[in-house]
CSV table of C-alpha atoms and ligand atoms in Angstrom, one decimal:
chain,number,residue,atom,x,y,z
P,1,UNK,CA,237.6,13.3,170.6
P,2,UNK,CA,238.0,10.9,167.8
P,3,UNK,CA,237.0,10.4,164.5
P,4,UNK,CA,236.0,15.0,164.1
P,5,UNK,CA,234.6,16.3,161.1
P,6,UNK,CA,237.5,18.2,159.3
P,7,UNK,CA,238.3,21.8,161.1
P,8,UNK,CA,239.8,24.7,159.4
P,9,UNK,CA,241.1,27.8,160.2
P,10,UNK,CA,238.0,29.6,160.0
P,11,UNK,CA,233.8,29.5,159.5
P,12,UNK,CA,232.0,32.3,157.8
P,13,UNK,CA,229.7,34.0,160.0
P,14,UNK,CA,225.7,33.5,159.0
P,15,UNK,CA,222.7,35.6,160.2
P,16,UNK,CA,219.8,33.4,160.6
P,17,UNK,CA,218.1,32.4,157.1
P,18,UNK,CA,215.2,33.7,157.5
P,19,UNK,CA,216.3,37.1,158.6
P,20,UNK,CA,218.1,36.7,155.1
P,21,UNK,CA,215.1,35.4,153.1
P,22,UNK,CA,213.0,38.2,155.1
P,23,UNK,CA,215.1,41.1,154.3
P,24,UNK,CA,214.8,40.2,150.4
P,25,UNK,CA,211.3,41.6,150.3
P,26,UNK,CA,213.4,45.2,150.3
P,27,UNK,CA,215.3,44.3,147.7
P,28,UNK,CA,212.1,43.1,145.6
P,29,UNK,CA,210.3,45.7,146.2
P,30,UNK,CA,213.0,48.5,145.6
P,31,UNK,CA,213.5,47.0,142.3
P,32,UNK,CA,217.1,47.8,143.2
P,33,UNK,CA,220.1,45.6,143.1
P,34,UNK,CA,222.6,47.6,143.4
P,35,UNK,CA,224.5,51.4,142.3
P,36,UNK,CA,224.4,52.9,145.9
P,37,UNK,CA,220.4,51.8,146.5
P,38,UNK,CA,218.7,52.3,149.9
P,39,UNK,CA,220.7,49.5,151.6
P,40,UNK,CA,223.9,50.9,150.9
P,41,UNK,CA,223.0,53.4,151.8
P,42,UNK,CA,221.7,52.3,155.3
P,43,UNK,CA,224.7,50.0,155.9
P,44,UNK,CA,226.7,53.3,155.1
P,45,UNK,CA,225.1,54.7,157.9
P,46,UNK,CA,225.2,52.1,160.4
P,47,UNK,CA,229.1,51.6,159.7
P,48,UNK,CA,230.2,55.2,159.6
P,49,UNK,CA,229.0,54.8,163.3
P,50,UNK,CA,230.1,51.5,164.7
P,51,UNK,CA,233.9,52.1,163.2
P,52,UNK,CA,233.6,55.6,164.5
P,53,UNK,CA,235.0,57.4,161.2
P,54,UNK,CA,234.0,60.3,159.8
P,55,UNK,CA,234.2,59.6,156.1
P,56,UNK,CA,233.3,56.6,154.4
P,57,UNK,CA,232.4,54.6,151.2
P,58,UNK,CA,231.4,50.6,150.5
P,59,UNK,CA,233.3,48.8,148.0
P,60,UNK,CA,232.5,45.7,146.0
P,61,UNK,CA,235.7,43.6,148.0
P,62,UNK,CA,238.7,44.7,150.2
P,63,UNK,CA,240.8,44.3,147.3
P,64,UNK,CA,239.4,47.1,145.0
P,65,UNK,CA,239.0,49.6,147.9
P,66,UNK,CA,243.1,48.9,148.2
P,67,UNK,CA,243.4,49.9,144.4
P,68,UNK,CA,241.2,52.8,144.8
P,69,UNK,CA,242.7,54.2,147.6
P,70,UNK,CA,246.4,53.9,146.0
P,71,UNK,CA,244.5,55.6,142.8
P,72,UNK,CA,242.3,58.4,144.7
P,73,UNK,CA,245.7,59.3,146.5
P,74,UNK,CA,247.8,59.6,143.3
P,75,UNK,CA,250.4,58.0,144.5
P,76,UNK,CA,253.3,57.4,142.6
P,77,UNK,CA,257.0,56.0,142.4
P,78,UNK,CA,258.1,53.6,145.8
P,79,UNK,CA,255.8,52.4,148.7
P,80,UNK,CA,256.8,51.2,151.8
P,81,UNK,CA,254.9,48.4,153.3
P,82,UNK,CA,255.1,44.9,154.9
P,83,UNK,CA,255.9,42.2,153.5
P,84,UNK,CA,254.2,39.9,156.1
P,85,UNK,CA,250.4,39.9,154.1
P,86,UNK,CA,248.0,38.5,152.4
P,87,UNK,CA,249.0,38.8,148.6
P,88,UNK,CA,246.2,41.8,148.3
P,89,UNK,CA,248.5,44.2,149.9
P,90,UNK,CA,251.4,44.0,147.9
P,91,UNK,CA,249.5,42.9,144.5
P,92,UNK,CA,247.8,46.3,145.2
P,93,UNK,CA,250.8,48.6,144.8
P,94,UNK,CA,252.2,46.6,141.9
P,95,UNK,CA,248.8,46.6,140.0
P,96,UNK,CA,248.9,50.4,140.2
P,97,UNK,CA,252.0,50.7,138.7
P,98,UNK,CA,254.3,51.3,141.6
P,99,UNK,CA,257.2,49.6,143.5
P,100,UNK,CA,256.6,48.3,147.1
P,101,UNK,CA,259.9,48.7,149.5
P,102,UNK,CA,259.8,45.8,152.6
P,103,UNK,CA,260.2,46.9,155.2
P,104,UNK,CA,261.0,44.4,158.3
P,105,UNK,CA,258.6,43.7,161.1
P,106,UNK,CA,258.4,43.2,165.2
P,107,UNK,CA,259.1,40.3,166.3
P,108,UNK,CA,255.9,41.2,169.1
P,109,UNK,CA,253.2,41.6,166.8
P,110,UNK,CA,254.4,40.9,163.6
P,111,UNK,CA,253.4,44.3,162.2
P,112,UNK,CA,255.5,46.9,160.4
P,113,UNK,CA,258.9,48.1,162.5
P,114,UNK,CA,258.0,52.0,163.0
P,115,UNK,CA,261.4,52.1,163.2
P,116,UNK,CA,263.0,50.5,160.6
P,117,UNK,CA,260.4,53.2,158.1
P,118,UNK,CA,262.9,56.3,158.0
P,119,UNK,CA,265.6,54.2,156.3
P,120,UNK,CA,263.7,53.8,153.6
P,121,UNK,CA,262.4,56.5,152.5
P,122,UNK,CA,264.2,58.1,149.2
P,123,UNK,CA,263.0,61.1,147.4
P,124,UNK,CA,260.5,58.7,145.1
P,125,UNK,CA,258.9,57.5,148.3
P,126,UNK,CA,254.8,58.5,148.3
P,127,UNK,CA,253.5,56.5,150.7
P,128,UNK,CA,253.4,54.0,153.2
P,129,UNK,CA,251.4,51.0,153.5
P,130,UNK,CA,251.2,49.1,156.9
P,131,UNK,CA,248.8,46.2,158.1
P,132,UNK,CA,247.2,45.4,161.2
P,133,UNK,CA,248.3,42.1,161.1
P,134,UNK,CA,245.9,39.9,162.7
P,135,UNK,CA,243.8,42.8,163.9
P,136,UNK,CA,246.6,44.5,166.4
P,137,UNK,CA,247.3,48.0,166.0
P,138,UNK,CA,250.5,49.1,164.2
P,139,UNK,CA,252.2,51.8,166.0
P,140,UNK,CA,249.8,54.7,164.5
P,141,UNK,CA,251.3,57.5,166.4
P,142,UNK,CA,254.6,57.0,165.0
P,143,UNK,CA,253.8,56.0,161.3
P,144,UNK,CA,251.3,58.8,161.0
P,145,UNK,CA,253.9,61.4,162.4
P,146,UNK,CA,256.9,60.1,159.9
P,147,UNK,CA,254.6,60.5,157.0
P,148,UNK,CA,253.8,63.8,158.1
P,149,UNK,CA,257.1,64.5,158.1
P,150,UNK,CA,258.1,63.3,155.0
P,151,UNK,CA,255.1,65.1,153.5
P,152,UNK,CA,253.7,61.4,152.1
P,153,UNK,CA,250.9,59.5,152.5
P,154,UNK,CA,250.1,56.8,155.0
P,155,UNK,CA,247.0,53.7,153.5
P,156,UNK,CA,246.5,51.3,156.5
P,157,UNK,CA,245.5,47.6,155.3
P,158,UNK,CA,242.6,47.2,158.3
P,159,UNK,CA,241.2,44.2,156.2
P,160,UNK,CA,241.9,42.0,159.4
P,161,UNK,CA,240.7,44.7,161.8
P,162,UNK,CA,237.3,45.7,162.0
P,163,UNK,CA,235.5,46.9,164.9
P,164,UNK,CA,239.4,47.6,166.2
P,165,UNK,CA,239.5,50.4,168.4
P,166,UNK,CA,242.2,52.2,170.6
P,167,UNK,CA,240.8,53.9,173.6
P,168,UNK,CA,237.9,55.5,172.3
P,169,UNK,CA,239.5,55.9,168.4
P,170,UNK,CA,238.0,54.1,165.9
P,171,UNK,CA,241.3,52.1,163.8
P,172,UNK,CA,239.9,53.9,160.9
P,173,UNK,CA,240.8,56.8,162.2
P,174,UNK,CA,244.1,57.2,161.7
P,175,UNK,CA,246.2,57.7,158.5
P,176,UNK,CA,244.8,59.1,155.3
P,177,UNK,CA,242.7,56.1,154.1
P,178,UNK,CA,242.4,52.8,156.2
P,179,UNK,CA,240.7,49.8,154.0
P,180,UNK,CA,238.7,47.2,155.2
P,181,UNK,CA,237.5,43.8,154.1
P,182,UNK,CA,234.4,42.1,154.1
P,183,UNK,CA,235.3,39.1,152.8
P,184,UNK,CA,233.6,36.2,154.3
P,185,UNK,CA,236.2,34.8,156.5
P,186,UNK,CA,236.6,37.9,158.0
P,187,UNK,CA,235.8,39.0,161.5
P,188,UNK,CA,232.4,40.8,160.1
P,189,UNK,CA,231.4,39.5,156.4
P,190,UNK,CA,228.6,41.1,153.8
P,191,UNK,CA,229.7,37.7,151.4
P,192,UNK,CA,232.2,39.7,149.3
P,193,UNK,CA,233.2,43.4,150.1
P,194,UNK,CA,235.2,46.2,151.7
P,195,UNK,CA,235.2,50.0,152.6
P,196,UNK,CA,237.8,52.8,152.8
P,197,UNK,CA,237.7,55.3,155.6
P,198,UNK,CA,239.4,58.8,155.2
P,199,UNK,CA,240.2,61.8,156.6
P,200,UNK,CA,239.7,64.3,153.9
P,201,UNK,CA,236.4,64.6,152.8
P,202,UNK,CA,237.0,66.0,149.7
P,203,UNK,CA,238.1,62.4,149.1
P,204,UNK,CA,234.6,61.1,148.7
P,205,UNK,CA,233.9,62.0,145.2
P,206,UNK,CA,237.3,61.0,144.4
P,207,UNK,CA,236.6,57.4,145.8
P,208,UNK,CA,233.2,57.2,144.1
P,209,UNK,CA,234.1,58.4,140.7
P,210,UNK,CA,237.0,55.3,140.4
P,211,UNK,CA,234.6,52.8,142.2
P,212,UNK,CA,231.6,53.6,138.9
P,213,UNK,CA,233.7,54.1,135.9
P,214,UNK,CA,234.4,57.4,136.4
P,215,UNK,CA,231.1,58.7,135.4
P,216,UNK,CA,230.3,62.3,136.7
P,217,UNK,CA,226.9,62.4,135.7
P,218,UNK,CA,225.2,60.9,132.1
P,219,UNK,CA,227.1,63.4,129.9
P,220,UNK,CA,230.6,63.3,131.7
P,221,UNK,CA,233.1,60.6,132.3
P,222,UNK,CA,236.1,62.0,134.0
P,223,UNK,CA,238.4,59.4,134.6
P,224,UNK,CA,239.2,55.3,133.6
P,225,UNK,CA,237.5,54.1,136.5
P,226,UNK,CA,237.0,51.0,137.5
P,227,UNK,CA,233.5,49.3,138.6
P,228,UNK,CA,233.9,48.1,142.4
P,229,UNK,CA,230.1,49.2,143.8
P,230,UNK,CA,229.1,47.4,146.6
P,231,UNK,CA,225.6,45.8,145.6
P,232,UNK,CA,222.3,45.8,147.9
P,233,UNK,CA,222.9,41.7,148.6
P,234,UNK,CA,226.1,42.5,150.3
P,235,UNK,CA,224.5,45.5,151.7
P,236,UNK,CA,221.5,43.4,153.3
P,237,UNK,CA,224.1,40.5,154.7
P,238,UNK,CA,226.5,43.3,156.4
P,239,UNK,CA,222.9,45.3,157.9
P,240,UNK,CA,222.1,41.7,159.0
P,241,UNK,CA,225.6,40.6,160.1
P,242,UNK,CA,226.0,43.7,161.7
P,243,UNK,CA,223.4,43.0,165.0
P,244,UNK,CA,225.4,40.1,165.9
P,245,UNK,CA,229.0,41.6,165.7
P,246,UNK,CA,229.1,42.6,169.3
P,247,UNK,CA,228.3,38.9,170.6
P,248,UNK,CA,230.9,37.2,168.0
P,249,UNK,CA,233.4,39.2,169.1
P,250,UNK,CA,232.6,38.5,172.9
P,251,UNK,CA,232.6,34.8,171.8
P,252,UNK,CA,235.5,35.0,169.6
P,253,UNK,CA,237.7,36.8,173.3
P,254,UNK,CA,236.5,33.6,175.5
P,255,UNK,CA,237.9,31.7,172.8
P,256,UNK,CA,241.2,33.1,172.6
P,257,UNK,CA,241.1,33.4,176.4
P,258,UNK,CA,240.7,29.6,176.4
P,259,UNK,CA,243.3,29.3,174.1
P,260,UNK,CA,246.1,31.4,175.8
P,261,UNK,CA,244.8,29.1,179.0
P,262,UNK,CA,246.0,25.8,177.6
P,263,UNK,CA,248.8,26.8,175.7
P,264,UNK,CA,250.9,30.1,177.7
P,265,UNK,CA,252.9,27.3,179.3
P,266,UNK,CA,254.1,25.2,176.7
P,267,UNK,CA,257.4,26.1,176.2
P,268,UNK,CA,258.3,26.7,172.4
P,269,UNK,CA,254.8,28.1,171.8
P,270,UNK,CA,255.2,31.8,171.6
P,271,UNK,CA,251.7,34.0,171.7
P,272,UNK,CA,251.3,37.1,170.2
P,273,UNK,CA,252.0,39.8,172.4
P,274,UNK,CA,249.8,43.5,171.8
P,275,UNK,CA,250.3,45.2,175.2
P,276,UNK,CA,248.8,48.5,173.8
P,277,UNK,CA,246.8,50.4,176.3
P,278,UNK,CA,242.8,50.7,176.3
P,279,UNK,CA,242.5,47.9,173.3
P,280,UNK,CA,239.7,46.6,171.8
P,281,UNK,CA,240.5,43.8,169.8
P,282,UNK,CA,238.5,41.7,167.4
P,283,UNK,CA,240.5,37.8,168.0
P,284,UNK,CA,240.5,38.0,164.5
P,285,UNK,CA,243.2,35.3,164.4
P,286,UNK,CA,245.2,33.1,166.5
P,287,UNK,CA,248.5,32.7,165.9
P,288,UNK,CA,251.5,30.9,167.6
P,289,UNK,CA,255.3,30.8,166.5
P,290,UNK,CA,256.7,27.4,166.9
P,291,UNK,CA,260.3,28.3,168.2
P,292,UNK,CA,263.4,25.6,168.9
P,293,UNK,CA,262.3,24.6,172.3
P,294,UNK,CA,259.3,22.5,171.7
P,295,UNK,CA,261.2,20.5,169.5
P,296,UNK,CA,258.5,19.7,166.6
P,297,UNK,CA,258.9,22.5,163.9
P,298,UNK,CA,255.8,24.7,162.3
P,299,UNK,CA,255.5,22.4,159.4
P,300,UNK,CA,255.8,19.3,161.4
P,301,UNK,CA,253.2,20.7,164.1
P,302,UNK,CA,251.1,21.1,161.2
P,303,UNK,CA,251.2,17.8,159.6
P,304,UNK,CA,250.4,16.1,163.4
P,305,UNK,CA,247.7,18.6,163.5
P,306,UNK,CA,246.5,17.8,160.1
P,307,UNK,CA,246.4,13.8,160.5
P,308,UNK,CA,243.8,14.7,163.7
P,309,UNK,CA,241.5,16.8,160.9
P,310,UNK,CA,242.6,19.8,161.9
P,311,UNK,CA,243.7,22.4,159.7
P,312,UNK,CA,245.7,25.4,160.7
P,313,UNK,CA,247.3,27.5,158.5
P,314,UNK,CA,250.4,28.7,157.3
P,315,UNK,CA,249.5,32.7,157.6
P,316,UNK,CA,251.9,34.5,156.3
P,317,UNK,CA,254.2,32.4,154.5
P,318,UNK,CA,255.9,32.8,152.0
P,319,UNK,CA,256.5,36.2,152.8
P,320,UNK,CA,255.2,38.2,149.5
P,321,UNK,CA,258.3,39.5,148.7
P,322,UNK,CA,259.5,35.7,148.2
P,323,UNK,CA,256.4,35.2,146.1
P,324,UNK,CA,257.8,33.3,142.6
P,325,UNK,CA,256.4,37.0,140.7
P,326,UNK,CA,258.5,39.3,143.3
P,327,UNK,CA,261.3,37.1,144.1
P,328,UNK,CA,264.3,39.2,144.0
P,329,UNK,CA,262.9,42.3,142.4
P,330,UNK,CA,262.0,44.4,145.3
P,331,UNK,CA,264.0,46.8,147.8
P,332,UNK,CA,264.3,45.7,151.6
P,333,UNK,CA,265.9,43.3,154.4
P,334,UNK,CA,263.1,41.4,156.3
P,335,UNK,CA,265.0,39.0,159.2
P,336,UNK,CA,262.3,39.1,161.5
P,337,UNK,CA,259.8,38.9,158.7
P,338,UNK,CA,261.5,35.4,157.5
P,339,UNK,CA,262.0,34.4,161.1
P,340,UNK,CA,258.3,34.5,161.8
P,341,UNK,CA,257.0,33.6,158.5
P,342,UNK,CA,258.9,30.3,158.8
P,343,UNK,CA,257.5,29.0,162.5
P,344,UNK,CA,254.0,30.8,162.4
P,345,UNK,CA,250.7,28.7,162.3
P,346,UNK,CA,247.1,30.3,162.7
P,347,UNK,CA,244.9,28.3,164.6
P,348,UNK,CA,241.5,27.7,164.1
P,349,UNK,CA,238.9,30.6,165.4
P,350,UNK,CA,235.7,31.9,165.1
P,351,UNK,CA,233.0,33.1,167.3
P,352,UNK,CA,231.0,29.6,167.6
P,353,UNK,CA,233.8,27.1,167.7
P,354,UNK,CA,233.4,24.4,170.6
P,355,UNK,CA,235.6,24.6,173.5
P,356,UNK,CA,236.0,21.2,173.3
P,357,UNK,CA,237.6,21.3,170.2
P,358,UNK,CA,240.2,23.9,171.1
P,359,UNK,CA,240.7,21.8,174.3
P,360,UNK,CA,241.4,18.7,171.9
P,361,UNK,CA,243.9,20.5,170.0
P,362,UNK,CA,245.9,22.2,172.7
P,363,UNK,CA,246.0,18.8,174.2
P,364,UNK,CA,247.6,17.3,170.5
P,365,UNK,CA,250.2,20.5,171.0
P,366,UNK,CA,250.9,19.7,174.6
P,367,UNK,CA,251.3,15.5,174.3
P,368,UNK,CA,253.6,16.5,171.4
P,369,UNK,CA,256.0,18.6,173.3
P,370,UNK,CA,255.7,16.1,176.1
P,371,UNK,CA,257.1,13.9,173.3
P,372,UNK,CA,259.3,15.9,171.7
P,373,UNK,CA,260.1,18.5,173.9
P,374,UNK,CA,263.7,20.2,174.4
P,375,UNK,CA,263.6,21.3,177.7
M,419,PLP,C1,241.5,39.7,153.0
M,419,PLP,C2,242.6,40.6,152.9
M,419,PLP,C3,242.7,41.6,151.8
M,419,PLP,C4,241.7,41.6,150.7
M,419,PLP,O1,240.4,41.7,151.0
M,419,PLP,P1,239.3,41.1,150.0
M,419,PLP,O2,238.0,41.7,150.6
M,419,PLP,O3,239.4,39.6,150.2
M,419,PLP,O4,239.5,41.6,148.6
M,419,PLP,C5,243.7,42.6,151.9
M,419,PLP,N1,244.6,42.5,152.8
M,419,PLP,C6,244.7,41.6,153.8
M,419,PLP,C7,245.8,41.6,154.8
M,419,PLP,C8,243.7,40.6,153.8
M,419,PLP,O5,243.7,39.7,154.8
């Protein structure tokens, strides 16, 4: 393969246009663009069911759900959370006032270390704030029963895994509120948005007030809300989006099947590794860790990759903790964190991408260990 357009990390996912154009007659005709109209309301429906939770609310983006949930849970004083993330997580618990503890990850799946959590929990701890990096599972069973414990609360960030599910479980299941995104490089896109899931329905109304200003009815503001509605365009893309989710997922599997094909025997290349039982994961990602044996390292796999077009990327590094606004003013010892965040590299996935172009760039990775190699 010579001469390819540019590849990058990632292509939003796109219902056919005229689905899109045809599905605008509702909007036209409701007269309705957005304030929980009859799309939202449908999507709400149809989402509630597919992520198999009991309770749950659109949001405008990922982000904002984050905030509200931090805000509907009055949390206050120190989280604990990861600091191997997108700058979301972290940004969220800062932007509401409150200190975020690191907490180190496994060096299997790069998510939270269950147990590494106890340690840090003080007497101003109110909650803890894992990801599903990637879409695998954190270690629910554990994190959930420490918080209960404790007697604090447990947000998970599921913005990288949607349509997730252990056994039968839904990932939204578990924890007080799990948030996911929307956003269009996701796994399932409606352009821009999100939604929290929770286990108390008394919740709801607490959700809803901060997402519309904190208006009660048009006498009665209760609280400073904030305005994060999801609107009926996002609605119409996610009720759209949402017939082909099953199929992108199938084709996103083959892909990372074809993937772990080419490059499980490439010494230096280290997979991710979620051997958790009954999983259903999304391939949300694909990322390798560039160890000493293959004798390139991340950054200079990346630059070889980059000169043939292809752009991987970096995710997560820097860590946030290391972020120049954080740097040295947080609580926590992340080895493993630094270790991966230094030799990871996501590579390019999404449901439609050619074999042939993953072929062509596990063949660059293998001819440059050939080259390079240690071993
Ligand atoms: C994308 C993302 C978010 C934020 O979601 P948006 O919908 O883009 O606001 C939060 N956390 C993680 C880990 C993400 O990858």
């Amino acid at each position: 393969m010579k001469n390819i357009a540019p590849i990058y990390i990632t292509k939003p996912f796109l219902p056919p246009f005229e689905e899109f154009n045809e599905g605008l007659k509702r909007i036209w005709n409701s007269r309705m663009l957005t304030n929980f109209g009859p799309l939202y309301t449908e999507l709400l429906s149809c989402l509630k069911n597919y992520l198999q939770v009991e309770n749950l609310s659109l949001v405008v983006n990922g982000h904002q759900a984050l905030e509200i949930a931090i805000s509907a849970l009055q949390l206050s004083g120190e989280v604990i959370t990861t600091p191997f993330t997108f700058a979301s997580t972290t940004h969220a618990i800062v932007r509401s006032g409150l200190e975020p503890v690191f907490c180190d990850i496994r060096m299997d799946n790069y998510n939270i270390d269950e147990s590494k959590i106890e340690a840090l929990i003080t007497n101003k701890t109110s909650a803890i704030l894992p990801v599903h990096v990637f879409g695998t599972p954190c270690n629910v069973e554990a994190i959930d029963s420490i918080a209960k414990q404790y007697g604090i609360k447990v947000i998970y960030d599921a913005a990288h895994a949607f349509g997730v599910k252990i056994g039968d479980r839904g990932i939204g299941s578990f924890g007080d509120i799990t948030m996911f995104s929307f956003h269009a490089t996701k796994v399932y896109n409606t352009i821009e948005g999100g939604a929290l899931a929770f286990s108390n329905k008394e919740l709801a109304r607490d959700i809803y007030l901060r997402q519309d200003f904190g208006i009660a009815n048009s006498e009665e503001v209760l609280l400073p809300g904030t305005n994060a509605k999801m609107n009926e365009f996002q609605a119409l893309m996610g009720l759209l989006n949402l017939k082909y989710i099953d199929q992108e997922i199938i084709n996103r599997q083959k892909k990372v099947e074809l993937y772990r094909h080419h490059l499980r025997a490439i010494p230096g290349i280290k997979l991710l590794s979620n051997n958790i039982e009954n999983l259903r994961e999304n391939c949300a990602y694909f990322p390798i860790v560039v160890t000493e044996d293959y004798g390139l390292t991340r950054n200079e796999l990346a630059l070889m990759l980059q000169k043939h077009n292809i752009f991987p990327r970096k995710y997560f590094y820097p860590l946030t903790m290391d972020y120049a606004c954080y740097r040295g003013k947080y609580r926590g010892e992340t080895p493993t964190a630094r270790y991966i965040a230094d030799r990871v590299l996501c590579l390019p996935i999404w449901g439609e991408i050619d074999s042939e172009v993953i072929d062509y760039i596990c063949g660059i990775i293998s001819d440059l260990y050939n080259s390079y190699g240690l071993a």
